[in-house]
Amino acid sequence: MYLVKDQKICLSNNINMKNTLLFLTGLLLLLFVDLQTQAQTFVGSEECRICHYEKYNDWVASGHPYKFSVTPGDVGPVYPVEAVNFQSTWLDNLGDGTQTWADIAGVIGGYGWKARFVG
């Protein structure tokens, strides 16, 4: 009879140990998810250049940074000199030709390819 009682105590201890391990595992998982969420905050492309210099340069040369350009105030987007896009004629050919950069909120594309305007 005493042996059975020891087995019950041992079984009870195993259940407590399993519950404790499950609790700690869940707690670690919550901490990990929180850290992952914080790590996914966008810090800007310039920050990426610090560690990924070669990939950053390839990305800039591809024209991807210029896929959407916001045009604050009455100033058009700025593209690198190698971007052949006929930007100087854009406003002349847009609509009836009376638009200014103040009418346009952004430009989609425009880096060596067609441009679309967002008003």
XYZ file of N, CA and C in Angstrom:
357
model
N 0.815 -1.180 0.000
C 0.000 0.000 0.000
C 0.871 1.260 0.000
N 1.945 1.263 0.714
C 2.829 2.412 0.757
C 3.450 2.670 -0.618
N 3.750 1.603 -1.362
C 4.310 1.706 -2.702
C 3.335 2.431 -3.633
N 2.047 2.091 -3.528
C 1.020 2.757 -4.335
C 0.963 4.240 -3.990
N 1.059 4.558 -2.706
C 1.031 5.944 -2.281
C 2.227 6.697 -2.859
N 3.416 6.119 -2.883
C 4.597 6.754 -3.465
C 4.428 6.970 -4.961
N 3.808 6.010 -5.630
C 3.575 6.153 -7.061
C 2.622 7.323 -7.328
N 1.599 7.491 -6.479
C 0.677 8.613 -6.648
C 1.403 9.934 -6.456
N 2.284 9.982 -5.470
C 3.061 11.211 -5.238
C 3.960 11.474 -6.432
N 4.595 10.439 -6.931
C 5.486 10.566 -8.079
C 4.692 11.013 -9.300
N 3.518 10.435 -9.518
C 2.667 10.806 -10.631
C 2.215 12.254 -10.496
N 1.872 12.638 -9.272
C 1.453 14.013 -9.015
C 2.586 14.983 -9.308
N 3.800 14.637 -8.937
C 4.965 15.483 -9.210
C 5.215 15.600 -10.714
N 5.011 14.508 -11.460
C 5.194 14.548 -12.910
C 4.191 15.488 -13.570
N 2.955 15.465 -13.103
C 1.924 16.345 -13.656
C 2.276 17.804 -13.373
N 2.735 18.086 -12.146
C 3.141 19.449 -11.811
C 4.331 19.897 -12.664
N 5.269 18.995 -12.892
C 6.446 19.309 -13.703
C 6.028 19.593 -15.145
N 5.119 18.795 -15.692
C 4.642 19.005 -17.059
C 3.914 20.343 -17.178
N 3.078 20.655 -16.207
C 2.365 21.931 -16.231
C 3.336 23.109 -16.153
N 4.353 22.966 -15.314
C 5.357 24.024 -15.191
C 6.114 24.197 -16.498
N 6.500 23.096 -17.133
C 7.217 23.173 -18.407
C 6.340 23.780 -19.502
N 5.068 23.410 -19.536
C 4.146 23.993 -20.514
C 3.999 25.490 -20.298
N 3.882 25.898 -19.058
C 3.762 27.319 -18.737
C 5.007 28.077 -19.185
N 6.190 27.548 -18.852
C 7.436 28.220 -19.229
C 7.625 28.264 -20.739
N 7.248 27.202 -21.426
C 7.342 27.167 -22.880
C 6.423 28.229 -23.490
N 5.206 28.329 -22.979
C 4.272 29.351 -23.454
C 4.793 30.754 -23.214
N 5.394 30.969 -22.055
C 5.949 32.275 -21.719
C 7.094 32.633 -22.665
N 7.977 31.688 -22.927
C 9.074 31.924 -23.866
C 8.553 32.213 -25.268
N 7.523 31.508 -25.671
C 6.930 31.733 -26.985
C 6.362 33.144 -27.097
N 5.686 33.611 -26.056
C 5.154 34.974 -26.062
C 6.274 36.005 -26.134
N 7.347 35.790 -25.422
C 8.480 36.705 -25.477
C 9.107 36.713 -26.860
N 9.233 35.552 -27.479
C 9.816 35.435 -28.813
C 8.942 36.165 -29.834
N 7.639 35.988 -29.776
C 6.720 36.653 -30.702
C 6.825 38.162 -30.530
N 6.916 38.638 -29.299
C 7.044 40.065 -29.050
C 8.345 40.599 -29.650
N 9.439 39.872 -29.496
C 10.717 40.299 -30.057
C 10.663 40.313 -31.575
N 10.005 39.320 -32.176
C 9.878 39.281 -33.623
C 9.066 40.466 -34.136
N 8.035 40.843 -33.428
C 7.207 41.972 -33.832
C 8.031 43.254 -33.804
N 8.821 43.422 -32.784
C 9.657 44.613 -32.690
C 10.723 44.615 -33.775
N 11.255 43.458 -34.115
C 12.319 43.365 -35.107
C 11.810 43.674 -36.507
N 10.507 43.643 -36.747
C 9.967 43.856 -38.074
C 9.583 45.314 -38.323
N 9.960 46.206 -37.460
C 9.671 47.620 -37.644
C 10.568 48.159 -38.757
N 9.974 48.828 -39.747
C 10.737 49.366 -40.873
C 11.620 50.516 -40.391
N 12.888 50.433 -40.710
C 13.838 51.451 -40.256
C 14.348 52.314 -41.405
N 13.944 52.018 -42.611
C 14.377 52.797 -43.766
C 15.491 52.107 -44.520
N 15.542 52.353 -45.801
C 16.510 51.670 -46.655
C 17.952 52.076 -46.358
N 18.151 53.293 -45.879
C 19.513 53.730 -45.562
C 20.122 52.883 -44.442
N 19.308 52.437 -43.504
C 19.800 51.588 -42.421
C 20.253 50.230 -42.956
N 19.576 49.734 -43.975
C 19.938 48.439 -44.560
C 21.327 48.496 -45.192
N 21.671 49.655 -45.729
C 22.953 49.823 -46.417
C 24.127 49.556 -45.489
N 23.969 49.833 -44.219
C 25.072 49.678 -43.270
C 25.610 48.244 -43.265
N 24.714 47.259 -43.251
C 25.131 45.856 -43.182
C 25.120 45.157 -44.545
N 24.303 45.652 -45.462
C 24.106 44.968 -46.744
C 24.498 45.891 -47.892
N 25.709 46.397 -47.842
C 26.160 47.427 -48.764
C 26.024 47.008 -50.232
N 26.482 45.818 -50.569
C 26.447 45.359 -51.961
C 25.011 45.169 -52.462
N 24.185 44.542 -51.657
C 22.777 44.348 -52.048
C 22.051 45.685 -52.152
N 22.356 46.595 -51.252
C 21.743 47.929 -51.291
C 22.090 48.620 -52.606
N 23.362 48.575 -53.003
C 23.772 49.220 -54.251
C 23.077 48.598 -55.458
N 22.937 47.276 -55.470
C 22.213 46.609 -56.558
C 20.754 47.063 -56.586
N 20.154 47.188 -55.406
C 18.756 47.605 -55.298
C 18.573 49.034 -55.820
N 19.464 49.937 -55.437
C 19.376 51.322 -55.893
C 19.555 51.397 -57.406
N 20.512 50.639 -57.941
C 20.769 50.661 -59.381
C 19.612 50.067 -60.185
N 18.772 49.252 -59.540
C 17.662 48.612 -60.246
C 16.497 49.558 -60.509
N 16.445 50.681 -59.819
C 15.337 51.610 -59.959
C 14.203 51.359 -58.992
N 14.273 50.310 -58.196
C 13.201 49.997 -57.254
C 12.920 51.100 -56.228
N 13.913 51.866 -55.790
C 13.592 52.926 -54.828
C 12.682 54.003 -55.416
N 12.529 54.012 -56.731
C 11.760 55.066 -57.386
C 10.423 54.560 -57.931
N 9.931 53.447 -57.418
C 8.659 52.889 -57.900
C 7.488 53.790 -57.556
N 7.527 54.453 -56.423
C 6.515 55.453 -56.089
C 7.220 56.631 -55.434
N 7.070 57.788 -56.021
C 7.710 58.989 -55.483
C 6.642 59.990 -55.075
N 6.686 60.420 -53.837
C 5.772 61.453 -53.344
C 6.314 62.793 -53.828
N 5.406 63.656 -54.260
C 5.824 64.968 -54.759
C 5.303 66.048 -53.811
N 6.100 66.434 -52.834
C 5.652 67.441 -51.865
C 5.603 68.835 -52.495
N 4.556 69.550 -52.155
C 4.430 70.925 -52.651
C 4.316 70.975 -54.165
N 5.127 71.800 -54.773
C 5.072 71.922 -56.233
C 6.385 71.490 -56.877
N 7.005 70.478 -56.290
C 8.279 69.973 -56.786
C 8.097 68.553 -57.291
N 8.600 68.274 -58.484
C 8.517 66.935 -59.047
C 9.505 65.992 -58.393
N 9.383 64.686 -58.677
C 10.308 63.712 -58.089
C 11.713 63.884 -58.655
N 12.690 63.414 -57.912
C 14.088 63.496 -58.337
C 14.574 62.084 -58.639
N 15.107 61.905 -59.829
C 15.637 60.614 -60.262
C 17.126 60.759 -60.538
N 17.879 59.666 -60.465
C 19.299 59.741 -60.803
C 19.479 60.120 -62.280
N 20.642 60.649 -62.616
C 20.883 61.124 -63.981
C 20.801 60.005 -65.010
N 21.065 58.775 -64.610
C 21.021 57.677 -65.586
C 19.601 57.255 -65.954
N 18.601 57.793 -65.270
C 17.207 57.437 -65.551
C 16.717 58.260 -66.740
N 16.685 57.641 -67.910
C 16.190 58.319 -69.107
C 14.679 58.163 -69.099
N 13.970 59.236 -68.771
C 12.522 59.124 -68.626
C 11.752 60.306 -69.218
N 12.445 61.212 -69.883
C 11.787 62.358 -70.516
C 10.930 63.148 -69.525
N 11.389 63.244 -68.287
C 10.638 63.907 -67.230
C 10.329 65.366 -67.567
N 11.182 65.995 -68.320
C 10.951 67.404 -68.640
C 9.708 67.613 -69.504
N 9.210 66.562 -70.144
C 8.015 66.689 -70.993
C 6.753 66.129 -70.337
N 6.858 65.581 -69.154
C 5.713 64.923 -68.527
C 4.503 65.835 -68.400
N 4.684 66.992 -67.807
C 3.549 67.876 -67.544
C 2.955 68.445 -68.835
N 3.783 68.612 -69.850
C 3.274 69.114 -71.131
C 2.303 68.122 -71.753
N 2.550 66.847 -71.542
C 1.739 65.795 -72.161
C 0.658 65.245 -71.247
N 0.514 65.808 -70.063
C -0.461 65.304 -69.093
C -1.776 66.066 -69.230
N -2.832 65.354 -69.563
C -4.152 65.982 -69.685
C -4.144 67.073 -70.738
N -4.628 68.245 -70.368
C -4.672 69.362 -71.314
C -3.429 70.241 -71.239
N -2.442 69.818 -70.460
C -1.175 70.535 -70.380
C -1.155 71.676 -69.382
N -2.220 71.831 -68.596
C -2.265 72.942 -67.641
C -1.892 72.525 -66.216
N -1.600 71.261 -66.003
C -1.268 70.788 -64.652
C 0.126 71.259 -64.236
N 0.277 71.436 -62.929
C 1.586 71.735 -62.340
C 1.872 70.644 -61.308
N 3.077 70.645 -60.772
C 3.414 69.645 -59.755
C 2.569 69.818 -58.503
N 2.011 70.986 -58.283
C 1.135 71.206 -57.129
C -0.153 70.391 -57.252
N -0.521 69.996 -58.480
C -1.727 69.193 -58.714
C -1.491 67.698 -58.512
N -0.256 67.305 -58.375
C 0.103 65.880 -58.370
C 0.663 65.501 -57.007
N 0.126 64.423 -56.431
C 0.573 63.967 -55.114
C 1.749 62.999 -55.204
N 1.849 62.267 -56.312
C 2.927 61.305 -56.445
C 3.027 60.761 -57.850
N 4.132 60.095 -58.115
C 4.384 59.494 -59.414
C 4.682 58.016 -59.207
N 3.972 57.174 -59.938
C 4.240 55.734 -59.933
C 5.119 55.451 -61.134
N 6.267 54.833 -60.897
C 7.194 54.549 -61.993
C 8.032 55.767 -62.315
N 8.417 55.879 -63.599
C 9.185 57.030 -64.037
C 10.675 56.818 -64.110
N 11.168 55.716 -63.577
C 12.606 55.450 -63.628
C 12.885 54.647 -64.900
N 13.159 55.341 -65.973
C 13.460 54.676 -67.239
C 12.273 53.945 -67.836
N 11.102 54.281 -67.410
C 9.904 53.592 -67.866
C 8.752 54.567 -67.772
N 7.587 54.154 -68.186
C 6.429 55.050 -68.167
C 6.106 55.515 -66.741
N 5.458 56.646 -66.682
C 5.071 57.219 -65.389
C 3.558 57.373 -65.334
N 3.026 57.128 -64.144
C 1.593 57.360 -63.887
C 1.501 58.338 -62.736
N 0.504 59.188 -62.786
C 0.408 60.281 -61.825
C -0.774 60.077 -60.886
N -0.561 60.406 -59.619
C -1.593 60.303 -58.601
C -1.905 61.726 -58.151
N -3.178 62.081 -58.205
C -3.564 63.460 -57.875
C -4.136 63.572 -56.495
